[in-house]
Structures are given as C-alpha cells and as structure tokens.
mmCIF file of C-alpha atoms in Angstrom:
data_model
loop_
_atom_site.group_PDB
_atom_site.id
_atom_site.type_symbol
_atom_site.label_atom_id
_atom_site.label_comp_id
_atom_site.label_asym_id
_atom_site.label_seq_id
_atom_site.Cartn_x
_atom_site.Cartn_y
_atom_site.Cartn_z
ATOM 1 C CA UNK A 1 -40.206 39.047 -30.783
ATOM 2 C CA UNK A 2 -36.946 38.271 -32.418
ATOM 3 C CA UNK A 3 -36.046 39.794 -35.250
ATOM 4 C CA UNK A 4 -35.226 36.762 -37.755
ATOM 5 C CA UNK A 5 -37.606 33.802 -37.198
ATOM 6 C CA UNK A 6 -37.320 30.456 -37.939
ATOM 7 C CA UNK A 7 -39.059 27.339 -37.283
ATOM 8 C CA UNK A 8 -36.307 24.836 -35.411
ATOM 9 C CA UNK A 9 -37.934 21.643 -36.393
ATOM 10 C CA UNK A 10 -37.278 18.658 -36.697
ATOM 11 C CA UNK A 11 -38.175 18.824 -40.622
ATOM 12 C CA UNK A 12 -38.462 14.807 -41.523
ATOM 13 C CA UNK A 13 -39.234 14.450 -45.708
ATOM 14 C CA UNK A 14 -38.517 11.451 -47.719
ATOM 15 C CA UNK A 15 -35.662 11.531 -50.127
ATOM 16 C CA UNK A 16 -36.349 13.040 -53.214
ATOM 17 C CA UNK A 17 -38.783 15.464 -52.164
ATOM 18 C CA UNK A 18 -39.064 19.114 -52.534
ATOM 19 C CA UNK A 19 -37.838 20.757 -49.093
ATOM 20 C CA UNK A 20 -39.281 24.013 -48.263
ATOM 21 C CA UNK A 21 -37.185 26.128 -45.340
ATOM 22 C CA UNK A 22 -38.550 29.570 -44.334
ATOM 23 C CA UNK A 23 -37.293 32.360 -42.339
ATOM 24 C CA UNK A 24 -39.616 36.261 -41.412
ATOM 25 C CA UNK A 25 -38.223 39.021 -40.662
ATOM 26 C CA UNK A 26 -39.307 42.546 -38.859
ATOM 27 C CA UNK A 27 -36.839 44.525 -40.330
ATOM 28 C CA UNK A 28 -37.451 46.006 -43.631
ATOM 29 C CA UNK A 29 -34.285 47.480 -44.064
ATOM 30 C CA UNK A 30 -32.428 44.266 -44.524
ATOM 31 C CA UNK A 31 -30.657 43.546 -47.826
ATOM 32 C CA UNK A 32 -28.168 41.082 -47.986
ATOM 33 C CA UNK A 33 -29.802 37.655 -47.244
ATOM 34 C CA UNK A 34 -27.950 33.896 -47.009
ATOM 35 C CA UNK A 35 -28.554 30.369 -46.483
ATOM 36 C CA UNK A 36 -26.190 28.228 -44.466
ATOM 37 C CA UNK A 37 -25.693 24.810 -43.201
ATOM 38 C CA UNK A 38 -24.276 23.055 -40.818
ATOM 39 C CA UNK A 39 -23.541 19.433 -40.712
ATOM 40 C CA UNK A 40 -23.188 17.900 -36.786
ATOM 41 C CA UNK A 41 -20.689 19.234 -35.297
ATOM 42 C CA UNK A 42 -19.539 21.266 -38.054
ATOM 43 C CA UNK A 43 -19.248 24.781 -38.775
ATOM 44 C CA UNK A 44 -22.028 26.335 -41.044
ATOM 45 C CA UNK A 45 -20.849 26.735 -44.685
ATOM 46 C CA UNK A 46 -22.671 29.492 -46.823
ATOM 47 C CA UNK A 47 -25.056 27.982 -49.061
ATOM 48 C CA UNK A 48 -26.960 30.395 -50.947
ATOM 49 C CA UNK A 49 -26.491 34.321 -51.377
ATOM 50 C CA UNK A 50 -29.223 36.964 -52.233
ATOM 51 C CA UNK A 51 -29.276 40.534 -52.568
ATOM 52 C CA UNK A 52 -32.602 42.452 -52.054
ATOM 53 C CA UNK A 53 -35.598 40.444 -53.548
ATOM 54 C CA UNK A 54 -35.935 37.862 -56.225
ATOM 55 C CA UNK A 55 -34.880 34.297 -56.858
ATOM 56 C CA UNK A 56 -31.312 32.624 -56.794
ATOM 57 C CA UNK A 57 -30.768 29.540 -58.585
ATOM 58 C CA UNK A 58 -28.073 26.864 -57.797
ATOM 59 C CA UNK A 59 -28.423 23.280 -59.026
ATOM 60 C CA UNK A 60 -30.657 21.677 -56.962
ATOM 61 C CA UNK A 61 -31.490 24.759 -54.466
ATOM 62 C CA UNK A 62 -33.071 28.118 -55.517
ATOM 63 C CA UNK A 63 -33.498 30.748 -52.622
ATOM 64 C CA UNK A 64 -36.013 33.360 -52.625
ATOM 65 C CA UNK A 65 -36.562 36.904 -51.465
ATOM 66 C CA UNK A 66 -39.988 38.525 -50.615
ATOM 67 C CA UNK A 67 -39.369 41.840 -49.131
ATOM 68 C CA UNK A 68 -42.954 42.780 -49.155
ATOM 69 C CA UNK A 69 -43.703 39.982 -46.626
ATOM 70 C CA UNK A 70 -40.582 39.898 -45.115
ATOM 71 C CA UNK A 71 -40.030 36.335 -46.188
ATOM 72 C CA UNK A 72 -37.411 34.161 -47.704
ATOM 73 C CA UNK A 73 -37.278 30.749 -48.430
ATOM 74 C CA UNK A 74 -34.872 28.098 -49.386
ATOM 75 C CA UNK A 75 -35.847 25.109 -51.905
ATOM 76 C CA UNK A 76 -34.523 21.996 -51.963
ATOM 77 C CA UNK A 77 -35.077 19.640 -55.167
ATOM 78 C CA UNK A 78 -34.838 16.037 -55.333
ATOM 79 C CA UNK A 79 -33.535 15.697 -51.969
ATOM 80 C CA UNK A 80 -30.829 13.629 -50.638
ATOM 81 C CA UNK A 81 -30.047 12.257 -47.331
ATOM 82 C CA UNK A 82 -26.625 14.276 -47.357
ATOM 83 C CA UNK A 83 -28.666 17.507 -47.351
ATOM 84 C CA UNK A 84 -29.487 16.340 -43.923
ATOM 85 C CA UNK A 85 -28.130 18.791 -41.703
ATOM 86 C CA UNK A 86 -29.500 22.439 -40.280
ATOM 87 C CA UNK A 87 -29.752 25.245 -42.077
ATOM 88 C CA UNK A 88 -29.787 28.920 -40.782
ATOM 89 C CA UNK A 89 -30.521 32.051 -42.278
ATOM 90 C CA UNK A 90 -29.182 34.995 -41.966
ATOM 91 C CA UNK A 91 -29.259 38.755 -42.843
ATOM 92 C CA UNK A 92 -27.825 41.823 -42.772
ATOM 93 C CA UNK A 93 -28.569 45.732 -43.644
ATOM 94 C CA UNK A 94 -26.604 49.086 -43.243
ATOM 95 C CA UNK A 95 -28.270 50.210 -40.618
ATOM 96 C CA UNK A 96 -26.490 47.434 -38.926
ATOM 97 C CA UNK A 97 -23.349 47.892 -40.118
ATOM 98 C CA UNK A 98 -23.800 44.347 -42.151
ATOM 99 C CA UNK A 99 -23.137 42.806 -38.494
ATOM 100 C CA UNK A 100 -25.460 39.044 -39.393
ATOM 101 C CA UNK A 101 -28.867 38.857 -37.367
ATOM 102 C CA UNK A 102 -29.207 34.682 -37.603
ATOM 103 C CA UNK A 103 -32.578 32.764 -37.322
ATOM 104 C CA UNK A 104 -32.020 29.540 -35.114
ATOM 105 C CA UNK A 105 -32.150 27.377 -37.631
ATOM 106 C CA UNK A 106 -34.135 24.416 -39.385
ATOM 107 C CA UNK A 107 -33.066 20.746 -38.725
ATOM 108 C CA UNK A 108 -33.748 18.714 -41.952
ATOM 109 C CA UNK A 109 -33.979 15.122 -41.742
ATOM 110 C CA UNK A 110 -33.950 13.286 -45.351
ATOM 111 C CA UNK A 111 -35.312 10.119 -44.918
ATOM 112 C CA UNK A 112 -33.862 7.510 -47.445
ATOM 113 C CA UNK B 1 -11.813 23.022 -45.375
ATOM 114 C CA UNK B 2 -12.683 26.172 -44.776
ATOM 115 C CA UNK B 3 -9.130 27.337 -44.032
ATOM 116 C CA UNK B 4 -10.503 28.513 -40.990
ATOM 117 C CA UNK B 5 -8.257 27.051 -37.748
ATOM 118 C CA UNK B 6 -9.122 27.120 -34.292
ATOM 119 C CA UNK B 7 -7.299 25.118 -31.181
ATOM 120 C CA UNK B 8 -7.874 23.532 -29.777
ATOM 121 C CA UNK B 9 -10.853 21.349 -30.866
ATOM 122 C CA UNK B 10 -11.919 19.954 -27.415
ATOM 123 C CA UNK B 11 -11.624 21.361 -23.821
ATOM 124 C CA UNK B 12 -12.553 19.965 -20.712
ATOM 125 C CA UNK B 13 -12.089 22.155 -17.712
ATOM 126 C CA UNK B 14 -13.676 23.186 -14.027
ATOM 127 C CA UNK B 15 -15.796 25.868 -13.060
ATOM 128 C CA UNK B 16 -13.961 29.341 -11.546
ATOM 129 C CA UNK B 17 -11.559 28.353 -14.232
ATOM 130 C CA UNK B 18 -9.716 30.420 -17.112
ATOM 131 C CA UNK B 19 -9.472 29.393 -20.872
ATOM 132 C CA UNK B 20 -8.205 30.764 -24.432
ATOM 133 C CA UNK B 21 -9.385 30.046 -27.476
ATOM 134 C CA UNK B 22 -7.432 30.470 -30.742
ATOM 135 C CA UNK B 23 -8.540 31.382 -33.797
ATOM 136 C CA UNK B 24 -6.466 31.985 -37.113
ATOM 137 C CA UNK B 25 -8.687 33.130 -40.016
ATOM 138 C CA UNK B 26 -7.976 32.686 -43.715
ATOM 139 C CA UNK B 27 -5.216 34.053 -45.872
ATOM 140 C CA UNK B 28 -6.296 37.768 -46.513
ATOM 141 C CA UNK B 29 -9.525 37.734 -44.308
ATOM 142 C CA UNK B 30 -9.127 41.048 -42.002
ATOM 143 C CA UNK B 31 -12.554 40.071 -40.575
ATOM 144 C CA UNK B 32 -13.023 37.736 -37.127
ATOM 145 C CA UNK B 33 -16.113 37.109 -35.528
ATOM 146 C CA UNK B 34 -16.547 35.105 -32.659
ATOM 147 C CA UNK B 35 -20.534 32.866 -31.840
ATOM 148 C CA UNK B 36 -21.247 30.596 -29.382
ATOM 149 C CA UNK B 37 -23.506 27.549 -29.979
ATOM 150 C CA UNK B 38 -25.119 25.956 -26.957
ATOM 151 C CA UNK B 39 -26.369 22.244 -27.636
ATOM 152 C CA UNK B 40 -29.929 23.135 -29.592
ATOM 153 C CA UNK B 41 -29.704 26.559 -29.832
ATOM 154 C CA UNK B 42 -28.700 29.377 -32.795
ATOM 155 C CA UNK B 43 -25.740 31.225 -33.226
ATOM 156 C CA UNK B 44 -25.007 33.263 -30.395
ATOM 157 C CA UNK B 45 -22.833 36.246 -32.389
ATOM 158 C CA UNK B 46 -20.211 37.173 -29.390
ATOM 159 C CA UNK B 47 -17.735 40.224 -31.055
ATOM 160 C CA UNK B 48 -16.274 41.411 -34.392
ATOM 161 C CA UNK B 49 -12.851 42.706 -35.016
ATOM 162 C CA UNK B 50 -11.675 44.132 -37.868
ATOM 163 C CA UNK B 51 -7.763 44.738 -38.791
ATOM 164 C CA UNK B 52 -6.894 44.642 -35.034
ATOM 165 C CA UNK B 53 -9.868 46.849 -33.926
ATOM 166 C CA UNK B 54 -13.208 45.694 -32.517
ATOM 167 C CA UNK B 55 -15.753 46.809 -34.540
ATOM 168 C CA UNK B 56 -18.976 44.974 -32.967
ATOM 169 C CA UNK B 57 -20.412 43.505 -29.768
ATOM 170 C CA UNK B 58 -23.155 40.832 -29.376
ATOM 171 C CA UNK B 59 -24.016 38.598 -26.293
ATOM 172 C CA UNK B 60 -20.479 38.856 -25.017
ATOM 173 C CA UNK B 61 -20.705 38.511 -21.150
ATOM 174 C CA UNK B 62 -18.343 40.472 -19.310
ATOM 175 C CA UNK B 63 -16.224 37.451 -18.037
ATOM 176 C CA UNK B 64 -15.122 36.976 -21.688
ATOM 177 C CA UNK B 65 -12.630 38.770 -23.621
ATOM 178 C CA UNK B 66 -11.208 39.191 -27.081
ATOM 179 C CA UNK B 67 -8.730 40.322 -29.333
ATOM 180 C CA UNK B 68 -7.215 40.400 -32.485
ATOM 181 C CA UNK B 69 -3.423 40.869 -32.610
ATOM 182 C CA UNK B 70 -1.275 42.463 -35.223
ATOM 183 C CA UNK B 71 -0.787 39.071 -37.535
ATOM 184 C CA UNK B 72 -4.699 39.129 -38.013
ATOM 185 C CA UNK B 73 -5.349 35.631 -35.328
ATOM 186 C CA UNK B 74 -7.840 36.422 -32.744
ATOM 187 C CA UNK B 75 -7.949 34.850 -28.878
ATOM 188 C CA UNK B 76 -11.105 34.540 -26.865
ATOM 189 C CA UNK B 77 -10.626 34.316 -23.388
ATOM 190 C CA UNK B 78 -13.552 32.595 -20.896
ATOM 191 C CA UNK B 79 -12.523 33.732 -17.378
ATOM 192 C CA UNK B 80 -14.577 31.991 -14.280
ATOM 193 C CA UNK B 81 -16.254 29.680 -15.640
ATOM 194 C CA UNK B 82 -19.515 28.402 -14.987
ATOM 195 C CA UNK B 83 -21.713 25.492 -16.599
ATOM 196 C CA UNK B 84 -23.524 27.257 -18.681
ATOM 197 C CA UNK B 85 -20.297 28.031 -20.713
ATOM 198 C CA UNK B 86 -20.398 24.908 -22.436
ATOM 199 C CA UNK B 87 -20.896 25.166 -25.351
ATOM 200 C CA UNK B 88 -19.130 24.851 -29.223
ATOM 201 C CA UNK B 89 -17.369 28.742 -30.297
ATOM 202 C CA UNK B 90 -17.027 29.043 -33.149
ATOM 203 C CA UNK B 91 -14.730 31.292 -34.952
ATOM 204 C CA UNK B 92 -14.891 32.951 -38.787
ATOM 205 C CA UNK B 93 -13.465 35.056 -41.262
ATOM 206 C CA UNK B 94 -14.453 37.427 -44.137
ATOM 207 C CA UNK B 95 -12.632 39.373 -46.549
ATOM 208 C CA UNK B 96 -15.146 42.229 -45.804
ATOM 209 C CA UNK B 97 -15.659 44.673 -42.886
ATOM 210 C CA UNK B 98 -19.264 43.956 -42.156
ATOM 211 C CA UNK B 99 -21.962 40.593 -42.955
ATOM 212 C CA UNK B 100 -22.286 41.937 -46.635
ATOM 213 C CA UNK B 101 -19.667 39.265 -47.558
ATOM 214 C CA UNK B 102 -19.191 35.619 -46.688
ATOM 215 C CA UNK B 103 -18.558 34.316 -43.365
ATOM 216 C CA UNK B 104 -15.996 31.090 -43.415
ATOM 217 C CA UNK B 105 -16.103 29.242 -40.322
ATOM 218 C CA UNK B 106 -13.855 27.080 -38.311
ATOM 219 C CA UNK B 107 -14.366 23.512 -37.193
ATOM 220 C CA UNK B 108 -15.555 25.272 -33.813
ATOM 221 C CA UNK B 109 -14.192 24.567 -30.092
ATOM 222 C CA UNK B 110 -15.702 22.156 -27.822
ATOM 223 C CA UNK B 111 -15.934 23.479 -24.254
ATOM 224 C CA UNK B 112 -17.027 21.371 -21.514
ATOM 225 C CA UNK B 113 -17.292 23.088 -17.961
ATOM 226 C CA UNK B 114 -17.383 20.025 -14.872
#
C-alpha cells in the first residue's frame, strides 16, 4: 500500500461545477499538506498550503484537512476549463525530515 | 516563471549512453531536489541537496548521479542508458531545508532514450 493515495482519473466535469479532488494517507504523523498542479508538460506549481487540520480558503479553491481520517481534499468552485490540468498532493512530517511523499495525481478535465 | 532553469529542455540520445542535466535554482533557494516523471505516472522524488550536501535519497538508481556545486546549481548525471530512462526530470528549489516550505519547479527536461 502506498503511503499517499490518489485516484489518477481521468476526472471529466462540466464547467462551472464544483470539483472535488481527494488524497488518504497512512501516516498520521504528517503535518504539512499541499496542493499542486501541473499543466502538460509543465512543472507543478504549488496551489494550496495547509498546516495540520482545518480548511484553507483561496478564491475559488478551499483545501481541507481531516487528520482523523487521514483525508484531504481540494475544492474547486465554478470551474473553468483552464483549471484543466493534474493536480498532486503532497505531504510531509518530521519524522521524515519534511522530504514530500506525493500521491500520483488527479487529471481534471473541465469540459466547456 | 518559476525562476527555476534547467538545460537543456529536450534530449534525444542512445542507449549505453551518458547525459547531464543542469539545474540552476532560484535566487536564495539553498534547496535542490531532483523527480523523474515517466509519461502517466507521479513524481518519482530522485535526491535532495542542501547547501552543497546531499541531504536525501529517493528512487535514485545507481547509474545516476548528482551534485550540487559551490554556486548552489545542481547536475544530474544518467550514465548507460536504457529505455526506460525516458522520461521528463524535473528539477526544484526551496528556500527551506526540508518539504515544510514550497517547492518551485523548473520547466523539466525531456529525455528520450532510442
């Protein structure tokens, strides 16, 4: 079992939908969790940033934390076809040394 | 732009053969980590160095090499080749010495192994 999971997709919604992208975990001790994407042939860009649990708002995405269930999520309002792209999570602890784990990412297709 | 460089951007070479990729992280980024992304797949994390000294290893197969030299650029170096070694390697940077902070990425290298 890997330790960050992550359905690959294809995710196909119509634009201006609410996009739902999930990652589990099996580590318990991670605390630093993030959001990328990554456009085609592009290198990923962070997109969101959370420490320990809770919700993080920005604009039109709000990323959440649910260390109980070893779950976060990423939302997407009012979606556009430039979110189209994949988006990986990733997440790090001290037991680690912060080094990322990465889940293998989520292709979103935003259908116009 | 990340500010993130890596050379070259596309490389075409032959199996049994030797390459080195270039990386040149941001202004004031002592962090470089090396991935590799096969077509489909996740982010393969390869090796970390920090300030000139390695500091983590990943997937790195023993045919490939690193380092980070004294002006803060890193080299990765692919020795005998084989087809599975295509692939896009990507390079980044971070201010920080572990994944705590944020990871800026270059525009990745495109090896292709005939």
């Amino acid at each position: 079992q890997k330790e960050v999971e992550q359905d690959p997709g294809p995710l196909s919604v119509p634009e201006g939908a609410i996009v739902s992208l999930n990652c589990t975990y099996s580590n318990s001790a991670f605390q630093y969790f993030m959001w990328y994407r990554q456009y085609s042939r592009k290198g990923p860009e962070l997109l969101m940033y959370t420490y320990s649990s809770g919700n993080k708002e920005d604009g039109r995405f709000t990323a959440q934390v649910d260390k109980s269930s070893k779950y976060i999520s990423l939302f997407i309002r009012d979606s556009q076809p430039s979110d189209s792209a994949t988006y990986l999570c990733a997440m790090s602890s001290m037991d680690s040394n912060y080094q990322l784990i990465w889940g293998a990412g989520t292709k979103l297709i935003i259908k116009p | 732009d990340s500010g993130v460089t890596q050379t070259p951007k596309h490389l075409i070479t032959a199996t049994g053969q030797r390459v080195t990729l270039r990386c040149s992280p941001r202004s004031g980024d002592l962090s470089v980590y090396w991935y590799q992304q096969s077509l489909d797949q996740g982010l393969q994390f390869l090796i970390h160095y920090y300030n000139g000294e390695e500091r983590a290893k990943g997937n790195i197969l023993e045919r490939f090499s690193a380092q980070q030299f004294p002006d803060l650029h890193s080299e990765l170096n692919l020795s005998s080749l084989e087809l599975g070694d295509s692939a896009l390697y990507f390079c980044a940077s971070s201010v920080a010495a572990g994944g705590n902070g944020e990871l800026f990425f270059g525009e990745g290298s495109r090896l292709t192994v005939l």
